[in-house]
Tab-separated table of N, CA and C in Angstrom:
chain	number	residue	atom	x	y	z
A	5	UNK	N	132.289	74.227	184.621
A	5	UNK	CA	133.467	74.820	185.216
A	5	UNK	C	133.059	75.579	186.468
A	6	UNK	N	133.811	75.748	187.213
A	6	UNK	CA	133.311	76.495	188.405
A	6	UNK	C	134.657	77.565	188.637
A	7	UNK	N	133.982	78.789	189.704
A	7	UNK	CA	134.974	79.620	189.842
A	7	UNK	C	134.249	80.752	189.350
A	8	UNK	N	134.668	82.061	188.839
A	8	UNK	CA	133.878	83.189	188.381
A	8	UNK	C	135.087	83.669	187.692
A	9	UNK	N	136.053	83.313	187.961
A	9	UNK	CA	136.789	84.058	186.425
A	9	UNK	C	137.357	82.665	185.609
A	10	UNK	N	136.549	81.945	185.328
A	10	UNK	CA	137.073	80.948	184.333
A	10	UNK	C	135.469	81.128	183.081
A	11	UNK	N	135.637	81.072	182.305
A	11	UNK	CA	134.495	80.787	180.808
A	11	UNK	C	134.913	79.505	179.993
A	12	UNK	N	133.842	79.017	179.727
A	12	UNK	CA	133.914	77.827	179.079
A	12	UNK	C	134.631	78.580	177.505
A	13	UNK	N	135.200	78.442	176.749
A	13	UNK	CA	135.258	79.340	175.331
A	13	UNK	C	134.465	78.280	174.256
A	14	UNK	N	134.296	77.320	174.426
A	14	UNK	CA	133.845	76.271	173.156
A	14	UNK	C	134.881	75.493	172.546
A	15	UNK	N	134.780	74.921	171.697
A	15	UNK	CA	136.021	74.196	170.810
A	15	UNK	C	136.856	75.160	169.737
A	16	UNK	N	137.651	74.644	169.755
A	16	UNK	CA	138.945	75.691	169.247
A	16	UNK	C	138.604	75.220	167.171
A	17	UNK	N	139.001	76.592	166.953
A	17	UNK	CA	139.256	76.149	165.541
A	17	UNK	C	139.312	74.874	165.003
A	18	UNK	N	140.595	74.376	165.408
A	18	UNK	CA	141.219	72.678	165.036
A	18	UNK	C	140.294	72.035	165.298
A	19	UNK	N	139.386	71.952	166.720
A	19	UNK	CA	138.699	70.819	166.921
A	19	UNK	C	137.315	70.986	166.102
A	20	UNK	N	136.771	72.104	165.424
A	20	UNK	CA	135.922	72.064	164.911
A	20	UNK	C	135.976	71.823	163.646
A	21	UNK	N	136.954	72.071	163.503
A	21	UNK	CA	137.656	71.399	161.939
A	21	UNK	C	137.754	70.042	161.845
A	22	UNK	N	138.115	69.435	162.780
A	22	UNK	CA	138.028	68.060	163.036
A	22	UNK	C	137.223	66.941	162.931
A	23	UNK	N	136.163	68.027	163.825
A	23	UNK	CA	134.430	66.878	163.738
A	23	UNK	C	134.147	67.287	162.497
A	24	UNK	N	133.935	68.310	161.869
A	24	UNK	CA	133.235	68.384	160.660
A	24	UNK	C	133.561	67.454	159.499
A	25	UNK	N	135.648	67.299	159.325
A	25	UNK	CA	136.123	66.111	159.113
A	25	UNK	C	135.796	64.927	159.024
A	26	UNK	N	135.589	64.692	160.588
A	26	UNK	CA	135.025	63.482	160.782
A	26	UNK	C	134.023	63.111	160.785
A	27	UNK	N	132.761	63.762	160.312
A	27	UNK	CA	131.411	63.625	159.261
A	27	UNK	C	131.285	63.307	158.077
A	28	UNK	N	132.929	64.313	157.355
A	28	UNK	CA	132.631	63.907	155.998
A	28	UNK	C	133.242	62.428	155.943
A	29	UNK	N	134.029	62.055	156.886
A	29	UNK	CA	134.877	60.504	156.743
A	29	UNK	C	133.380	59.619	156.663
A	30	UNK	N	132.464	59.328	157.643
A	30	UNK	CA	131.572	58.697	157.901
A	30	UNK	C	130.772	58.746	156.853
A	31	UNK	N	130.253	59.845	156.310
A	31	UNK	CA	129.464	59.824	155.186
A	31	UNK	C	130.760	59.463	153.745
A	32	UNK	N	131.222	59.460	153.475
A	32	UNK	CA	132.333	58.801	152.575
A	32	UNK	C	132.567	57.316	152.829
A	33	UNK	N	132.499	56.742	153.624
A	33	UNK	CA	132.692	55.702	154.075
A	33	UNK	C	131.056	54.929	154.195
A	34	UNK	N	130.038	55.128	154.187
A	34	UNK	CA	128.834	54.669	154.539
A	34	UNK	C	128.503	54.860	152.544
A	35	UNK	N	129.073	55.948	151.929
A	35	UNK	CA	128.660	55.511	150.279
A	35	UNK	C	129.419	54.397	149.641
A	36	UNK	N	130.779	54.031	150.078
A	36	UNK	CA	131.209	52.603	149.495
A	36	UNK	C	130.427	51.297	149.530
A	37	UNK	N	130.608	50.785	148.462
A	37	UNK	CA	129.713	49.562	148.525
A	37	UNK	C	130.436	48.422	148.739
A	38	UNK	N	131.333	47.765	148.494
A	38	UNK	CA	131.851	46.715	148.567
A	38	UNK	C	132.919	46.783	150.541
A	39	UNK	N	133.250	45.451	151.065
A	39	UNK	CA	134.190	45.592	152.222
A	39	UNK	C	135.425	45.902	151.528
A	40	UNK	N	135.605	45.289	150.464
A	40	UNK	CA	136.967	45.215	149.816
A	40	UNK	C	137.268	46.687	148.979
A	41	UNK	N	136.105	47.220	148.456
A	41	UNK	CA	136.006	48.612	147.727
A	41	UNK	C	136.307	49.427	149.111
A	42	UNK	N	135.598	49.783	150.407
A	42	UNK	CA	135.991	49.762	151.812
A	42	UNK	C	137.130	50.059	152.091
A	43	UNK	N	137.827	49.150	151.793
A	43	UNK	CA	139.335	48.823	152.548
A	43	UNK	C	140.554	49.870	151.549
A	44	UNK	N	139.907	49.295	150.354
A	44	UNK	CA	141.294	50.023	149.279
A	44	UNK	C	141.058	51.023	149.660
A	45	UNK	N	140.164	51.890	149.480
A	45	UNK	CA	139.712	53.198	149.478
A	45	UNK	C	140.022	53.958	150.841
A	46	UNK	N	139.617	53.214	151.872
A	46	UNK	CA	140.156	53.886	153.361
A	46	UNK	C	141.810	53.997	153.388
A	47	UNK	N	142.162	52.797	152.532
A	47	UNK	CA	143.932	53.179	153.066
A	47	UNK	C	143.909	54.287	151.997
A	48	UNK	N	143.696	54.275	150.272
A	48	UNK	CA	144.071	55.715	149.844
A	48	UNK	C	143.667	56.922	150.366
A	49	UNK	N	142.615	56.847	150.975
A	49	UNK	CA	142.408	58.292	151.781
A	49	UNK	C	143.752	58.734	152.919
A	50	UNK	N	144.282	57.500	153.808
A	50	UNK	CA	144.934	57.388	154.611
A	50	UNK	C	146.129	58.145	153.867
A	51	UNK	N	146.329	57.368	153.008
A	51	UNK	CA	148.034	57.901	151.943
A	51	UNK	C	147.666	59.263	151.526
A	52	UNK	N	146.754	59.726	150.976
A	52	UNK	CA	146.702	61.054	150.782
A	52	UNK	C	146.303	62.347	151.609
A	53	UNK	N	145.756	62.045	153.052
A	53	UNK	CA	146.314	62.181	154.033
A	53	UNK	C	147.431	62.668	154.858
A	54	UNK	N	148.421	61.731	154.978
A	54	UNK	CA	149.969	61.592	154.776
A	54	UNK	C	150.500	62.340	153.911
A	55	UNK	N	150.168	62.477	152.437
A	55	UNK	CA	151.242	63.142	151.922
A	55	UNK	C	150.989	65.031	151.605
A	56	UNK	N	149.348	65.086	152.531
A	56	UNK	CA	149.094	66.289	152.471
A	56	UNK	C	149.991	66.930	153.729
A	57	UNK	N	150.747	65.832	154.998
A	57	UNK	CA	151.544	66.812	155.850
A	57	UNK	C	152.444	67.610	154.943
A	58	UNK	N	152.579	68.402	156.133
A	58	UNK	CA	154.010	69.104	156.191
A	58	UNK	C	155.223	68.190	155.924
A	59	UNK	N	156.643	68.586	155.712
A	59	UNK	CA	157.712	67.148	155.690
A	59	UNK	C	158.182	66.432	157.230
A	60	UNK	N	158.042	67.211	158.011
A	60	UNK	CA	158.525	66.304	159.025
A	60	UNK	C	157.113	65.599	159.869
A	61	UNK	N	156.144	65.948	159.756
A	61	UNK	CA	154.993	64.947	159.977
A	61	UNK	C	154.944	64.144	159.227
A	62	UNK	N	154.861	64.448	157.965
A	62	UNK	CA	154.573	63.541	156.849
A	62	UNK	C	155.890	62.384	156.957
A	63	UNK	N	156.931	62.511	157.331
A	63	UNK	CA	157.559	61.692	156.897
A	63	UNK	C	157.756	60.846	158.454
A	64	UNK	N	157.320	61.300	159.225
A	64	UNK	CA	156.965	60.643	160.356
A	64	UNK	C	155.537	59.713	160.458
A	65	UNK	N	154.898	60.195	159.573
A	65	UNK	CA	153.562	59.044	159.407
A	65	UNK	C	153.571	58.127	158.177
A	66	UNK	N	154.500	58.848	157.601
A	66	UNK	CA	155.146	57.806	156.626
A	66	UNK	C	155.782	56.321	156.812
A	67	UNK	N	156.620	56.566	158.010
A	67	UNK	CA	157.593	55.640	158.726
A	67	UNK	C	156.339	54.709	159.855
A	68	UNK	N	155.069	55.416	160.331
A	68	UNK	CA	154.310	54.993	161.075
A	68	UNK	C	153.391	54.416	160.959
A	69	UNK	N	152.872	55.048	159.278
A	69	UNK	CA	152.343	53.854	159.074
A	69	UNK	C	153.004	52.499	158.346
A	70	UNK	N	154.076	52.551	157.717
A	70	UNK	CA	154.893	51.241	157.059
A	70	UNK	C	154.875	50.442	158.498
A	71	UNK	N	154.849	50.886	159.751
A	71	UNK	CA	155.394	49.924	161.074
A	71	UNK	C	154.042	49.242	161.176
A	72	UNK	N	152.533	50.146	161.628
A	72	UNK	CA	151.818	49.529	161.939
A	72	UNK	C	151.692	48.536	160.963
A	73	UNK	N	151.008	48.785	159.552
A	73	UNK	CA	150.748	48.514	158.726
A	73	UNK	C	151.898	46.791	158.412
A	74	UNK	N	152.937	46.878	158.880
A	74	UNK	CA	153.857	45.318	158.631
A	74	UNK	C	153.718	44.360	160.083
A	75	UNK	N	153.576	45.363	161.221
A	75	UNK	CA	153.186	44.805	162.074
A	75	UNK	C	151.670	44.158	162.194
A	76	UNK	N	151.149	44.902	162.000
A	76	UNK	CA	149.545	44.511	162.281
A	76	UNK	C	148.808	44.107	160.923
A	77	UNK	N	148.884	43.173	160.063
A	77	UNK	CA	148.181	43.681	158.707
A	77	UNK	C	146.811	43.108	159.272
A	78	UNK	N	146.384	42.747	160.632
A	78	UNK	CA	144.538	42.660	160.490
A	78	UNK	C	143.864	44.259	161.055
A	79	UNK	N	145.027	45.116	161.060
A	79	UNK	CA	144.714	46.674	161.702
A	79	UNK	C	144.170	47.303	160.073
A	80	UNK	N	143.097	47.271	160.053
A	80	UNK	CA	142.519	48.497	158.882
A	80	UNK	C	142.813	49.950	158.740
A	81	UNK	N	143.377	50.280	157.785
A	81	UNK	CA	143.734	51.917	157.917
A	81	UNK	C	142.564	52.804	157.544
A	82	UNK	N	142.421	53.696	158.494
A	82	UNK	CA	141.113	54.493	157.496
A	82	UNK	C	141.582	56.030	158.529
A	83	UNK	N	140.411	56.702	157.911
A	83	UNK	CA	140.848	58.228	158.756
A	83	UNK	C	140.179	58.122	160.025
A	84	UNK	N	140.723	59.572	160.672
A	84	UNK	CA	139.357	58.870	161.826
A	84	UNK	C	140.139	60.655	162.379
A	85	UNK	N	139.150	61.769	162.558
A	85	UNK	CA	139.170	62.824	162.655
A	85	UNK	C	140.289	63.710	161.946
A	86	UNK	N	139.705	63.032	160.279
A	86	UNK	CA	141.146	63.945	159.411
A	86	UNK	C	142.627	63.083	160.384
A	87	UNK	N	143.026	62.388	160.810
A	87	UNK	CA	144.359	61.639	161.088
A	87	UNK	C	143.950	60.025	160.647
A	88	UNK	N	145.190	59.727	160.458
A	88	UNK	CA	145.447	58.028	159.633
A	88	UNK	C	145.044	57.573	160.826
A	89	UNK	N	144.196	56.817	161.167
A	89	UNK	CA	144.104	55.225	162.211
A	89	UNK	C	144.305	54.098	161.736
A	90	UNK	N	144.133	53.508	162.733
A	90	UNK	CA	144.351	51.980	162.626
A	90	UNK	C	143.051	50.729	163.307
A	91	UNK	N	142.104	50.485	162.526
A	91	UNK	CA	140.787	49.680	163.321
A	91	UNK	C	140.866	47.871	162.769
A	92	UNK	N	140.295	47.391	164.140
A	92	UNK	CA	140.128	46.020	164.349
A	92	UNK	C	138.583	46.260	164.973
A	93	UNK	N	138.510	45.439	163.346
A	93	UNK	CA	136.576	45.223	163.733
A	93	UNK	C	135.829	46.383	163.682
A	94	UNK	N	136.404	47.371	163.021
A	94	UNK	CA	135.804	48.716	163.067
A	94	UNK	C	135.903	49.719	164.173
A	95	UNK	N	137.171	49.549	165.265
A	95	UNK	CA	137.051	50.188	166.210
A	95	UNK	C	138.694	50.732	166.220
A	96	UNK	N	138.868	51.475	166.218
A	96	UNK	CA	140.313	52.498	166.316
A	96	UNK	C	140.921	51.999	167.122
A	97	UNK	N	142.079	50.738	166.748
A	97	UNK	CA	143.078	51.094	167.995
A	97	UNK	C	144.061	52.101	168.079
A	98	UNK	N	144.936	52.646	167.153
A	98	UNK	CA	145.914	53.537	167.016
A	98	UNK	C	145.439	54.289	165.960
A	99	UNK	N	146.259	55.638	166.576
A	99	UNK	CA	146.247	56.959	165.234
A	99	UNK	C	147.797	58.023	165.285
A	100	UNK	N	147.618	58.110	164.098
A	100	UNK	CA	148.993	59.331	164.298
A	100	UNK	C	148.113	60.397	164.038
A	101	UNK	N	148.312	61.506	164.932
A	101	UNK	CA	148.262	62.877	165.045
A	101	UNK	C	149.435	63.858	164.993
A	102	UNK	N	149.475	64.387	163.515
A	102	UNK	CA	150.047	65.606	162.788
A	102	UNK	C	150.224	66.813	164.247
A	103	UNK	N	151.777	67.175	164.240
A	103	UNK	CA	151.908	68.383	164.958
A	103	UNK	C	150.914	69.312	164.296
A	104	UNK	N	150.857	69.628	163.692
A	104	UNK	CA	150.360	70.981	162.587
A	104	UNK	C	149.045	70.708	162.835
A	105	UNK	N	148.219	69.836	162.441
A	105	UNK	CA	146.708	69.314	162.874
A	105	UNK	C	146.301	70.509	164.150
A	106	UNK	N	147.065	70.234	165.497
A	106	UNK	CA	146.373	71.362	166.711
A	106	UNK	C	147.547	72.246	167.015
A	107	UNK	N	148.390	72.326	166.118
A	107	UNK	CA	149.520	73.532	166.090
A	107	UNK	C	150.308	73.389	167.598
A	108	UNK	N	150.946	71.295	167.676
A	108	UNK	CA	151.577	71.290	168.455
A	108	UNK	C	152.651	71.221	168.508
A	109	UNK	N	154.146	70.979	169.316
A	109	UNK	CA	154.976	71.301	169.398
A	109	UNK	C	155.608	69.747	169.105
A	110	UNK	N	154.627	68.855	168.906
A	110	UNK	CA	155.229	66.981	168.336
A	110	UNK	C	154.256	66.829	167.942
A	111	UNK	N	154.233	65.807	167.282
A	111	UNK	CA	153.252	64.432	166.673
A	111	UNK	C	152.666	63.813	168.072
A	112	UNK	N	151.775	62.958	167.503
A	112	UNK	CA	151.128	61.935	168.722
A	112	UNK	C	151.081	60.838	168.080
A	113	UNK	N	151.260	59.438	168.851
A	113	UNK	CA	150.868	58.805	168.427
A	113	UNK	C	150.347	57.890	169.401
A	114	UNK	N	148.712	57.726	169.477
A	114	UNK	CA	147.624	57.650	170.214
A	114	UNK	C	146.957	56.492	170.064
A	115	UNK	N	146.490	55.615	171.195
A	115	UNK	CA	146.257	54.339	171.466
A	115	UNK	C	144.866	54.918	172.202
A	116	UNK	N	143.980	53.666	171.286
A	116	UNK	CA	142.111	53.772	172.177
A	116	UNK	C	142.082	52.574	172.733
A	117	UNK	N	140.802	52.391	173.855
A	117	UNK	CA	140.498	51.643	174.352
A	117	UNK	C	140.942	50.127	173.750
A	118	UNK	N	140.683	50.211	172.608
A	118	UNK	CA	140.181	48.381	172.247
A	118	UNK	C	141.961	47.517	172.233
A	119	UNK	N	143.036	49.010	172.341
A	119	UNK	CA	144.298	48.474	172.859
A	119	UNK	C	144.909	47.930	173.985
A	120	UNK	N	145.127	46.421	173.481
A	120	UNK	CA	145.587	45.955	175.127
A	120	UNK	C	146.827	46.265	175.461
A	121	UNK	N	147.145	47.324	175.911
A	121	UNK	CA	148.639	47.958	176.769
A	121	UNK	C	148.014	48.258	178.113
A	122	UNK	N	146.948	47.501	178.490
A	122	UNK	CA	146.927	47.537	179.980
A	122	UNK	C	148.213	47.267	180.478
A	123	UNK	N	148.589	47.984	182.145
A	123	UNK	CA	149.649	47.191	182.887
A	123	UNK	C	149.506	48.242	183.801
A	124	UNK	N	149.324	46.969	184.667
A	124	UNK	CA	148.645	47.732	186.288
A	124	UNK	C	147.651	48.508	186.388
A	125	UNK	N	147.375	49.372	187.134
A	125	UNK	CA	146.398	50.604	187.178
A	125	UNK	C	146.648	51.835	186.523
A	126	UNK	N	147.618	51.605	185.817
A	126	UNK	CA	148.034	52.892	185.381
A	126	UNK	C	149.052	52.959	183.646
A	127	UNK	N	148.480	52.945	182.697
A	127	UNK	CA	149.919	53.133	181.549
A	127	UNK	C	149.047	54.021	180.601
A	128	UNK	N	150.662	54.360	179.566
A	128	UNK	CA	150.655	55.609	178.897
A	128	UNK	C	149.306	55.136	177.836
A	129	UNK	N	148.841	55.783	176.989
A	129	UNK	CA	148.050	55.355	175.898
A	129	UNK	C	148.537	56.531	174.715
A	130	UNK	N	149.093	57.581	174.859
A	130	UNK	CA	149.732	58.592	174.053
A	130	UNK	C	151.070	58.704	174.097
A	131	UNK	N	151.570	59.143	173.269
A	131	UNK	CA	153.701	58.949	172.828
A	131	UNK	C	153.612	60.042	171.648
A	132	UNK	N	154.883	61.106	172.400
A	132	UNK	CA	155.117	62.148	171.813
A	132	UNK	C	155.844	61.862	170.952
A	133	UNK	N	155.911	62.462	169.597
A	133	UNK	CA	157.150	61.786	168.510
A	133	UNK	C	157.575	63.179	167.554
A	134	UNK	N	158.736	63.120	168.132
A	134	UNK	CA	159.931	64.273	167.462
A	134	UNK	C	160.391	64.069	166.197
A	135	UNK	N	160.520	62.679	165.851
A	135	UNK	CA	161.401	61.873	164.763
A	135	UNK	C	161.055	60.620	165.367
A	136	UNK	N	161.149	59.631	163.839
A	136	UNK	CA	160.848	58.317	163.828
A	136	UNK	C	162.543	57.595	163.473
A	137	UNK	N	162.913	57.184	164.279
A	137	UNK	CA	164.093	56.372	164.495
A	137	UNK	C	163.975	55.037	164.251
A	138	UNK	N	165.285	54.304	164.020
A	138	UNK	CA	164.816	53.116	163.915
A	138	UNK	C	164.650	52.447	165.317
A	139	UNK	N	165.179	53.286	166.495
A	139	UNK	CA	165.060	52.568	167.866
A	139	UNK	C	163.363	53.012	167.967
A	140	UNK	N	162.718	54.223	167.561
A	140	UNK	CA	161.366	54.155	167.717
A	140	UNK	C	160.657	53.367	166.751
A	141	UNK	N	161.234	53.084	166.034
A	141	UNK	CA	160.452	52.204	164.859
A	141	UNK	C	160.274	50.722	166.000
A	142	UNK	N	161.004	50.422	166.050
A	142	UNK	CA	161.190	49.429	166.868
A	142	UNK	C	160.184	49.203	168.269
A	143	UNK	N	160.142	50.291	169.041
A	143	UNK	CA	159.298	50.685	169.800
A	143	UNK	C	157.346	50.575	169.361
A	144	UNK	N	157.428	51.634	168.584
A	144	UNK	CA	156.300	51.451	167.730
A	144	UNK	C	155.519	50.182	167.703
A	145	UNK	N	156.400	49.570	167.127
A	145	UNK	CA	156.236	47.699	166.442
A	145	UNK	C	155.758	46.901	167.457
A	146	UNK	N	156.610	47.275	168.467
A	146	UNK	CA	156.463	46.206	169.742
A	146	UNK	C	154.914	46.683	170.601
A	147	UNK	N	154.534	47.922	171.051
A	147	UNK	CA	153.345	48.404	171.336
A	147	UNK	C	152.485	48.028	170.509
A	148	UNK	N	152.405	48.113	169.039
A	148	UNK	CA	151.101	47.594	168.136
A	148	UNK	C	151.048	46.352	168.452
A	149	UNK	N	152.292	45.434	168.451
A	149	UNK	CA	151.637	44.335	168.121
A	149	UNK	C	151.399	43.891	169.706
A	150	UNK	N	151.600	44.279	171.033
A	150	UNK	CA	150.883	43.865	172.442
A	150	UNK	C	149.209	45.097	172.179
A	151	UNK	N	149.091	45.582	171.097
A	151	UNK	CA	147.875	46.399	171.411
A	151	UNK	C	147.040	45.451	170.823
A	152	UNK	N	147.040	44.457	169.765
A	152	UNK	CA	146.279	43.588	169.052
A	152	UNK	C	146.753	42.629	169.550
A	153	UNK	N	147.279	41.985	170.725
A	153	UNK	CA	147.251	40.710	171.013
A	153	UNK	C	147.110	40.355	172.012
């Protein structure tokens, strides 16, 4: 950082809560033995997860994951920093992020690299979510499935 009245402060509560999270996911995930033992097990973590939100997250990742999850069934659910993702080939394309998670004012719902929503030099990869509608359900659906195809 530069300047003389700015300080770096470090990572905030949430985010350190997060990685530590996302250690225990990796080491939980590296003791399963089977792909198929793997798979069940990453989505029940995912569902219990989910039903540890609050009600209006929860029932917003509720609705988010039934979309990805009918849209995409080669998208694997597993956690991926304490939030539900979504991986192809082991690599995160989508995640819902819990308001409450960094004590924000919406949900997220967040697109990585290995998603193809290129267009042009420039598009969104994050979408704020107030409520899951069926016009956003809809929305949703149509982004997953141009992110895996």
């Amino acid at each position: 950082m530069s300047g003389t009245d700015s300080t770096y402060e470090g990572f905030t509560a949430e985010e350190r809560a997060a990685m530590k999270e996302h250690a225990r996911e990796l080491k939980t995930a590296a003791r399963r033995t089977s792909r198929a033992d793997k798979a069940a097990e990453a989505e029940r973590d995912v569902l219990a997860k989910i039903a540890e939100m609050g009600d209006s997250d929860r029932i917003m990742a509720e609705r988010v994951h039934a979309v990805v999850t009918a849209t995409a069934p080669a998208l694997a659910p597993k956690l991926w920093y304490g939030m539900p993702a979504y991986a192809l080939d082991g690599k995160i394309v989508c995640f819902f992020q819990s308001a409450a998670k960094f004590k924000a004012r919406y949900a997220t719902l967040g697109f990585n690299d290995p998603a193809r929503l290129d267009e042009g030099a420039m598009w969104a990869t994050g979408f704020a979510l107030t409520e899951v509608t069926p016009e956003v359900e809809a929305r949703i659906a149509a982004l997953v499935e141009r992110a895996v195809n």
